[in-house]
XYZ file of N, CA and C in Angstrom:
621
model
N -13.449 -4.635 -11.151
C -12.894 -5.692 -10.285
C -11.381 -5.514 -10.160
N -10.896 -5.508 -8.947
C -9.471 -5.231 -8.719
C -8.578 -6.393 -9.163
N -7.493 -6.042 -9.842
C -6.444 -7.028 -10.082
C -5.580 -7.110 -8.826
N -5.181 -8.335 -8.478
C -4.463 -8.566 -7.221
C -3.020 -8.950 -7.539
N -2.080 -8.128 -7.061
C -0.664 -8.369 -7.336
C 0.052 -8.725 -6.032
N 0.412 -9.982 -5.900
C 1.128 -10.433 -4.696
C 2.623 -10.341 -4.977
N 3.312 -9.442 -4.276
C 4.729 -9.205 -4.568
C 5.585 -9.454 -3.331
N 6.856 -9.779 -3.575
C 7.793 -9.997 -2.485
C 8.110 -8.656 -1.834
N 8.074 -8.568 -0.484
C 8.258 -7.269 0.174
C 9.650 -6.655 0.001
N 10.661 -7.495 -0.220
C 12.027 -6.964 -0.381
C 12.509 -6.977 -1.830
N 12.057 -7.970 -2.596
C 12.454 -8.069 -4.008
C 11.203 -8.178 -4.878
N 10.453 -7.093 -5.005
C 9.180 -7.162 -5.738
C 9.388 -7.493 -7.215
N 8.466 -8.287 -7.756
C 8.523 -8.673 -9.165
C 8.137 -7.460 -10.020
N 9.101 -6.943 -10.758
C 8.883 -5.695 -11.496
C 7.809 -5.826 -12.567
N 7.647 -7.028 -13.126
C 6.616 -7.198 -14.174
C 5.221 -6.970 -13.576
N 5.033 -7.363 -12.305
C 3.740 -7.145 -11.656
C 3.536 -5.658 -11.344
N 4.607 -5.004 -10.885
C 4.497 -3.573 -10.590
C 4.285 -2.764 -11.870
N 4.855 -3.242 -12.961
C 4.651 -2.579 -14.265
C 3.166 -2.647 -14.657
N 2.541 -3.790 -14.402
C 1.111 -3.936 -14.710
C 0.272 -3.015 -13.826
N 0.642 -2.940 -12.531
C -0.077 -2.052 -11.614
C 0.080 -0.597 -12.054
N 1.293 -0.218 -12.472
C 1.544 1.151 -12.940
C 0.709 1.465 -14.179
N 0.557 0.470 -15.070
C -0.253 0.677 -16.283
C -1.721 0.938 -15.928
N -2.222 0.220 -14.923
C -3.603 0.436 -14.482
C -3.778 1.847 -13.907
N -2.758 2.330 -13.185
C -2.811 3.686 -12.632
C -2.746 4.733 -13.745
N -1.902 4.499 -14.733
C -1.822 5.425 -15.873
C -3.147 5.465 -16.646
N -3.885 4.349 -16.592
C -5.168 4.270 -17.318
C -6.330 4.843 -16.495
N -6.006 5.447 -15.334
C -7.058 6.082 -14.535
C -7.560 5.254 -13.371
N -6.847 4.184 -13.037
C -7.274 3.321 -11.937
C -6.926 3.887 -10.567
N -7.629 3.365 -9.557
C -7.307 3.639 -8.152
C -6.804 2.329 -7.556
N -5.689 2.395 -6.822
C -5.079 1.183 -6.277
C -4.843 1.309 -4.782
N -4.831 0.159 -4.108
C -4.405 0.091 -2.707
C -2.966 -0.415 -2.701
N -2.079 0.342 -2.041
C -0.654 -0.005 -2.043
C -0.084 0.085 -0.625
N 0.989 -0.686 -0.350
C 1.609 -0.612 0.969
C 2.509 0.619 1.083
N 2.616 1.161 2.304
C 3.558 2.249 2.566
C 4.303 1.929 3.864
N 5.180 2.848 4.285
C 5.900 2.624 5.529
C 5.067 2.993 6.758
N 3.771 3.302 6.554
C 2.874 3.506 7.698
C 1.716 2.501 7.644
N 0.897 2.587 6.600
C -0.213 1.639 6.431
C -0.523 1.562 4.940
N -1.572 0.830 4.584
C -1.971 0.813 3.174
C -2.600 2.160 2.809
N -2.391 2.555 1.568
C -2.901 3.833 1.076
C -3.642 3.622 -0.227
N -4.567 4.534 -0.517
C -5.212 4.595 -1.829
C -4.398 5.549 -2.688
N -4.115 5.165 -3.928
C -3.331 6.037 -4.810
C -3.967 6.119 -6.188
N -3.672 7.228 -6.878
C -4.116 7.390 -8.263
C -3.213 8.397 -8.957
N -3.452 8.614 -10.239
C -2.690 9.559 -11.057
C -3.038 10.989 -10.635
N -2.023 11.803 -10.417
C -2.221 13.191 -9.979
C -3.078 13.992 -10.958
N -2.886 13.766 -12.256
C -3.538 14.601 -13.272
C -4.883 14.065 -13.756
N -5.359 12.976 -13.140
C -6.622 12.372 -13.572
C -7.742 12.799 -12.618
N -8.540 13.761 -13.069
C -9.593 14.329 -12.212
C -10.599 13.267 -11.765
N -11.024 12.418 -12.686
C -12.024 11.398 -12.354
C -11.473 10.402 -11.343
N -10.195 10.021 -11.495
C -9.576 9.070 -10.559
C -9.471 9.679 -9.168
N -9.100 10.962 -9.107
C -8.992 11.642 -7.804
C -10.361 11.717 -7.125
N -11.410 11.944 -7.917
C -12.766 11.998 -7.345
C -13.197 10.628 -6.832
N -12.819 9.569 -7.564
C -13.143 8.212 -7.101
C -12.377 7.883 -5.818
N -11.112 8.308 -5.758
C -10.290 8.089 -4.565
C -10.952 8.754 -3.350
N -11.375 10.016 -3.527
C -12.068 10.718 -2.431
C -13.397 10.033 -2.101
N -14.065 9.535 -3.129
C -15.355 8.873 -2.915
C -15.225 7.591 -2.106
N -14.178 6.822 -2.337
C -13.961 5.583 -1.577
C -13.757 5.912 -0.103
N -12.992 6.966 0.171
C -12.749 7.396 1.554
C -13.900 8.229 2.113
N -14.732 8.782 1.204
C -15.816 9.703 1.577
C -15.264 10.924 2.322
N -14.279 11.578 1.674
C -13.738 12.837 2.203
C -13.941 13.929 1.152
N -14.051 15.180 1.614
C -14.280 16.276 0.670
C -12.961 16.946 0.287
N -13.059 18.057 -0.460
C -11.843 18.669 -0.992
C -11.045 19.428 0.072
N -11.550 19.495 1.298
C -10.783 20.131 2.378
C -9.850 19.118 3.061
N -10.021 17.855 2.723
C -9.149 16.816 3.287
C -7.820 16.837 2.531
N -6.734 17.008 3.273
C -5.419 17.081 2.630
C -5.043 15.743 1.991
N -4.857 15.749 0.700
C -4.292 14.588 0.024
C -2.770 14.741 0.023
N -2.083 13.647 -0.232
C -0.618 13.643 -0.161
C -0.040 13.194 -1.492
N 1.074 13.803 -1.866
C 1.825 13.330 -3.030
C 2.973 12.461 -2.553
N 3.019 11.241 -3.054
C 4.125 10.332 -2.755
C 5.197 10.523 -3.816
N 6.392 10.937 -3.403
C 7.486 11.229 -4.341
C 8.633 10.240 -4.144
N 9.394 10.031 -5.216
C 10.536 9.114 -5.124
C 11.674 9.687 -4.305
N 11.894 10.995 -4.435
C 13.030 11.608 -3.754
C 12.789 13.109 -3.595
N 13.744 13.782 -2.976
C 13.595 15.216 -2.698
C 13.555 16.063 -3.961
N 14.316 15.671 -4.979
C 14.339 16.480 -6.201
C 12.968 16.461 -6.874
N 12.285 15.315 -6.813
C 10.936 15.232 -7.379
C 9.968 16.062 -6.535
N 10.105 15.977 -5.227
C 9.239 16.732 -4.315
C 9.328 18.229 -4.593
N 10.547 18.707 -4.883
C 10.760 20.148 -5.078
C 10.048 20.692 -6.321
N 9.639 19.805 -7.240
C 8.874 20.250 -8.409
C 7.437 20.626 -8.032
N 6.959 20.089 -6.916
C 5.544 20.226 -6.566
C 5.299 21.112 -5.345
N 6.393 21.532 -4.673
C 6.238 22.383 -3.483
C 7.301 23.465 -3.482
N 6.929 24.611 -2.927
C 7.901 25.694 -2.750
C 8.701 25.402 -1.487
N 9.996 25.247 -1.659
C 10.860 24.861 -0.539
C 12.030 25.826 -0.438
N 12.168 26.470 0.737
C 13.336 27.344 0.918
C 14.490 26.536 1.527
N 15.620 27.167 1.741
C 16.813 26.449 2.209
C 16.605 25.811 3.580
N 15.937 26.543 4.464
C 15.695 26.030 5.817
C 14.797 24.787 5.772
N 13.737 24.868 4.961
C 12.832 23.725 4.818
C 13.553 22.542 4.178
N 14.387 22.844 3.190
C 15.095 21.775 2.474
C 15.996 20.984 3.427
N 16.677 21.703 4.338
C 17.552 21.012 5.302
C 16.742 20.062 6.182
N 15.549 20.499 6.582
C 14.671 19.669 7.396
C 14.199 18.436 6.609
N 13.797 18.674 5.362
C 13.337 17.572 4.503
C 14.446 16.556 4.265
N 15.650 17.046 4.119
C 16.800 16.162 3.866
C 17.034 15.218 5.047
N 16.833 15.742 6.252
C 16.985 14.926 7.462
C 15.895 13.855 7.558
N 14.717 14.188 7.050
C 13.533 13.350 7.294
C 13.218 12.350 6.187
N 13.852 12.480 5.034
C 13.460 11.634 3.904
C 14.604 10.732 3.450
N 14.271 9.525 2.961
C 12.917 8.935 2.996
C 12.563 8.500 4.416
N 11.286 8.492 4.720
C 10.863 8.094 6.048
C 9.406 8.388 6.306
N 8.920 8.028 7.520
C 7.481 8.128 7.831
C 7.050 9.525 8.274
N 7.353 10.517 7.445
C 6.930 11.898 7.699
C 6.104 12.396 6.513
N 5.067 13.177 6.805
C 4.327 13.900 5.774
C 4.501 15.385 6.053
N 4.848 16.145 5.012
C 5.062 17.583 5.168
C 3.976 18.345 4.417
N 3.400 19.339 5.071
C 2.435 20.215 4.406
C 3.208 21.437 3.922
N 3.188 21.636 2.622
C 3.970 22.701 1.996
C 3.103 23.474 1.008
N 3.555 24.662 0.657
C 2.857 25.449 -0.352
C 3.051 24.778 -1.712
N 1.950 24.539 -2.406
C 2.005 23.832 -3.683
C 2.468 24.760 -4.807
N 3.191 24.185 -5.779
C 3.562 24.934 -6.984
C 2.450 24.788 -8.021
N 2.632 25.434 -9.170
C 1.627 25.344 -10.248
C 1.568 23.945 -10.864
N 2.575 23.083 -10.547
C 2.548 21.707 -11.050
C 1.421 20.887 -10.411
N 0.920 21.373 -9.275
C -0.144 20.660 -8.560
C -1.492 21.236 -8.985
N -2.374 20.420 -9.569
C -3.695 20.933 -9.962
C -4.427 21.532 -8.760
N -5.053 22.679 -8.949
C -5.719 23.377 -7.842
C -6.764 22.492 -7.162
N -7.403 21.605 -7.927
C -8.472 20.790 -7.348
C -7.961 19.774 -6.327
N -6.641 19.476 -6.295
C -6.153 18.499 -5.316
C -5.402 19.156 -4.160
N -5.145 20.475 -4.251
C -4.541 21.161 -3.108
C -5.662 21.657 -2.195
N -5.296 22.073 -0.972
C -6.291 22.563 -0.019
C -6.954 23.818 -0.607
N -8.304 23.887 -0.645
C -8.977 24.962 -1.387
C -8.700 26.370 -0.864
N -8.530 26.518 0.455
C -8.333 27.874 0.975
C -6.863 28.211 1.204
N -6.017 27.181 1.361
C -4.627 27.444 1.728
C -3.648 27.210 0.587
N -4.065 26.507 -0.468
C -3.177 26.178 -1.599
C -1.937 25.402 -1.121
N -2.179 24.465 -0.197
C -1.107 23.619 0.313
C -1.364 22.173 -0.089
N -0.329 21.356 0.000
C -0.428 19.939 -0.340
C 0.474 19.159 0.623
N 0.059 17.954 0.955
C 0.921 17.074 1.744
C 1.894 16.362 0.812
N 3.145 16.285 1.221
C 4.156 15.585 0.409
C 4.983 14.662 1.289
N 5.343 13.512 0.725
C 6.271 12.664 1.457
C 7.074 11.769 0.535
N 8.225 11.362 1.041
C 9.100 10.417 0.338
C 9.104 9.145 1.178
N 8.347 8.131 0.778
C 8.203 6.930 1.608
C 9.459 6.063 1.608
N 9.611 5.335 2.704
C 10.719 4.388 2.808
C 10.125 2.990 2.798
N 9.687 2.559 1.634
C 9.094 1.229 1.488
C 9.555 0.684 0.144
N 10.209 -0.452 0.177
C 10.848 -1.004 -1.030
C 9.863 -1.162 -2.178
N 8.694 -1.732 -1.896
C 7.710 -2.004 -2.956
C 7.140 -0.697 -3.505
N 6.800 0.232 -2.619
C 6.239 1.505 -3.073
C 7.267 2.315 -3.867
N 8.514 2.298 -3.424
C 9.557 3.002 -4.184
C 9.706 2.393 -5.582
N 9.638 1.072 -5.673
C 9.742 0.398 -6.976
C 8.542 0.735 -7.858
N 7.351 0.821 -7.252
C 6.147 1.188 -8.011
C 6.253 2.626 -8.517
N 6.734 3.538 -7.664
C 6.912 4.930 -8.076
C 7.901 5.036 -9.234
N 8.952 4.221 -9.187
C 9.940 4.223 -10.274
C 9.305 3.742 -11.574
N 8.482 2.703 -11.488
C 7.787 2.184 -12.677
C 6.769 3.206 -13.204
N 6.080 3.871 -12.279
C 5.041 4.825 -12.661
C 5.654 6.076 -13.296
N 6.828 6.486 -12.789
C 7.566 7.578 -13.422
C 7.226 8.977 -12.946
N 6.350 9.091 -11.949
C 5.988 10.401 -11.406
C 5.297 10.183 -10.055
N 5.068 11.264 -9.285
C 4.428 11.076 -7.978
C 3.008 10.524 -8.098
N 2.574 9.883 -7.039
C 1.206 9.382 -6.948
C 0.423 10.198 -5.928
N -0.815 10.505 -6.262
C -1.709 11.168 -5.327
C -2.233 10.101 -4.366
N -2.195 10.383 -3.059
C -2.494 9.329 -2.087
C -3.280 9.838 -0.896
N -3.962 8.892 -0.229
C -4.579 9.134 1.069
C -4.551 7.825 1.840
N -4.380 7.910 3.148
C -4.384 6.711 3.984
C -5.700 5.968 3.794
N -5.638 4.637 3.693
C -6.834 3.849 3.418
C -7.598 3.569 4.717
N -8.368 4.572 5.151
C -9.259 4.418 6.304
C -10.685 4.366 5.756
N -11.392 3.250 5.926
C -12.744 3.156 5.374
C -13.682 4.176 6.007
N -14.723 4.594 5.283
C -15.696 5.551 5.814
C -16.278 5.075 7.148
N -16.351 5.999 8.119
C -16.946 5.669 9.410
C -16.032 4.907 10.351
N -14.797 4.626 9.906
C -13.836 3.901 10.751
C -12.671 4.821 11.099
N -11.881 4.419 12.098
C -10.759 5.257 12.534
C -9.412 4.605 12.262
N -9.393 3.295 12.017
C -8.137 2.577 11.796
C -7.914 2.347 10.304
N -6.656 2.515 9.893
C -6.299 2.227 8.497
C -6.330 0.718 8.253
N -6.674 0.327 7.028
C -6.656 -1.093 6.663
C -5.202 -1.548 6.473
N -4.937 -2.775 6.888
C -3.560 -3.257 6.849
C -3.429 -4.665 6.272
N -4.573 -5.309 6.005
C -4.547 -6.673 5.466
C -5.010 -6.641 4.012
N -4.104 -6.906 3.061
C -4.478 -6.847 1.639
C -5.674 -7.738 1.289
N -5.764 -8.907 1.927
C -6.886 -9.814 1.628
C -8.213 -9.181 2.048
N -8.211 -8.454 3.179
C -9.424 -7.770 3.641
C -9.784 -6.623 2.693
N -8.746 -5.897 2.238
C -8.971 -4.807 1.282
C -9.638 -5.352 0.020
N -9.095 -6.476 -0.449
C -9.650 -7.093 -1.658
C -11.098 -7.519 -1.442
N -11.373 -8.157 -0.305
C -12.719 -8.662 -0.033
C -13.742 -7.520 0.076
N -13.346 -6.414 0.686
C -14.299 -5.331 0.949
C -14.410 -4.317 -0.189
N -13.328 -4.145 -0.961
C -13.299 -3.015 -1.901
C -12.957 -3.399 -3.345
N -12.968 -4.701 -3.665
C -12.491 -5.072 -5.001
C -13.347 -4.504 -6.136
N -14.599 -4.189 -5.855
C -15.452 -3.612 -6.908
C -15.162 -2.129 -7.134
N -14.502 -1.465 -6.152
C -14.221 -0.039 -6.269
C -12.782 0.267 -6.682
N -11.928 -0.743 -6.589
C -10.509 -0.553 -6.915
C -10.165 -1.242 -8.218
N -9.096 -0.765 -8.855
C -8.610 -1.428 -10.057
C -7.408 -2.337 -9.748
N -6.739 -2.094 -8.615
C -5.578 -2.909 -8.254
C -5.362 -2.917 -6.750
N -4.882 -4.065 -6.251
C -4.390 -4.187 -4.878
C -2.982 -4.765 -4.965
N -2.010 -4.032 -4.415
C -0.627 -4.523 -4.388
C -0.370 -5.081 -2.993
N -0.220 -6.399 -2.917
C -0.062 -7.096 -1.642
C 1.418 -7.345 -1.391
N 1.963 -6.638 -0.380
C 3.352 -6.883 0.041
C 3.381 -7.241 1.522
N 2.263 -7.779 2.024
C 2.189 -8.124 3.437
C 1.761 -6.932 4.275
N 1.740 -7.135 5.580
C 1.277 -6.103 6.509
C 2.288 -4.962 6.610
N 1.782 -3.768 6.926
C 2.612 -2.573 7.141
C 2.706 -2.311 8.650
N 3.559 -1.364 9.070
C 3.704 -1.097 10.506
C 2.422 -0.651 11.208
N 1.459 -0.127 10.455
C 0.173 0.339 10.984
C 0.347 1.417 12.051
N 1.217 2.343 11.751
C 1.365 3.532 12.597
C 1.435 4.718 11.648
N 0.603 5.744 11.846
C 0.556 6.835 10.874
C 1.852 7.631 10.816
N 2.015 8.358 9.732
C 3.190 9.225 9.608
C 3.073 10.393 10.584
N 4.200 10.961 10.922
C 4.227 12.231 11.644
C 3.992 13.338 10.616
N 3.019 14.217 10.892
C 2.681 15.288 9.952
C 3.248 16.609 10.474
N 4.024 17.273 9.629
C 4.633 18.555 10.006
C 4.238 19.605 8.980
N 3.625 20.692 9.472
C 3.192 21.788 8.599
C 4.343 22.783 8.447
N 4.856 22.891 7.217
C 5.951 23.819 6.925
C 5.475 25.025 6.120
N 4.153 25.230 6.077
C 3.625 26.305 5.225
C 3.653 27.672 5.913
N 3.927 27.697 7.216
C 4.003 28.962 7.946
C 5.445 29.373 8.206
N 5.619 30.310 9.132
C 6.963 30.805 9.442
C 7.805 29.773 10.181
N 7.163 28.977 11.040
C 7.870 27.960 11.814
C 7.194 26.607 11.628
N 7.974 25.512 11.704
C 7.375 24.178 11.599
C 6.393 23.912 12.735
N 5.251 23.299 12.399
C 4.244 22.944 13.400
C 3.961 21.449 13.275
N 4.088 20.722 14.390
C 3.769 19.290 14.373
C 2.255 19.149 14.475
N 1.627 18.680 13.400
C 0.170 18.540 13.340
C -0.255 17.203 13.949
N 0.553 16.173 13.735
C 0.238 14.837 14.268
C 1.548 14.116 14.565
N 1.647 13.556 15.748
C 2.820 12.745 16.075
C 2.527 11.306 15.694
N 3.429 10.718 14.938
C 3.244 9.343 14.492
C 4.556 8.579 14.533
N 4.775 7.793 13.499
C 5.934 6.907 13.492
C 7.259 7.660 13.365
N 7.246 8.774 12.644
C 8.470 9.560 12.484
C 8.831 10.298 13.765
N 10.084 10.230 14.170
C 10.545 10.874 15.410
C 10.911 12.342 15.124
N 10.042 13.256 15.575
C 10.276 14.675 15.302
C 11.523 15.185 15.984
N 11.934 14.538 17.081
C 13.164 14.968 17.793
C 14.383 14.811 16.890
N 14.325 13.839 15.985
C 15.420 13.622 15.029
C 15.607 14.861 14.121
N 14.534 15.643 13.980
C 14.578 16.844 13.149
C 14.806 18.093 13.986
N 15.002 17.899 15.299
C 15.215 19.056 16.173
C 13.923 19.779 16.515
N 12.778 19.099 16.395
C 11.478 19.734 16.683
C 10.917 19.228 18.010
């Protein structure tokens, strides 16, 4: 049964986020707000939690999962980034962009793309999520919370609780999110490729 944490969107109560972080460290899966929509998150190194996260979404191991990082220095531990890529990332973070990059050995093989050894990474611009990441102390493995058979991400914490409380360990309620997906840019090849246009303005990056 999910614990429900109602937090202020601008000044989140750290004691509540600390409790949510403890549930994640204990192997829980949580629904959290981001600067695009609500996402499912879990501990990167917990195989069972990652499998439950995929099971809730009903996606297989070819579905790109994303690492939510606090900042660029943390991101660089989990992806191979050259100078050109770093300049692009610096322009785009924090913000509503997801980058597909070559994963380092810090990323367990089971959560990277099986044939490409890539991982999605982003630095979100959301006060509550940034505070949760700080409490958690490391990146969170994430996927947009789109229920099986549906095309729209969930955006109402009360609805998430009503429909999924038996499958989740925590719901962090900070109100509605913008409900527009991130812009996805693949940096794993020779040139950047825009995979999906979303909330992030690719023109700001010169793309």
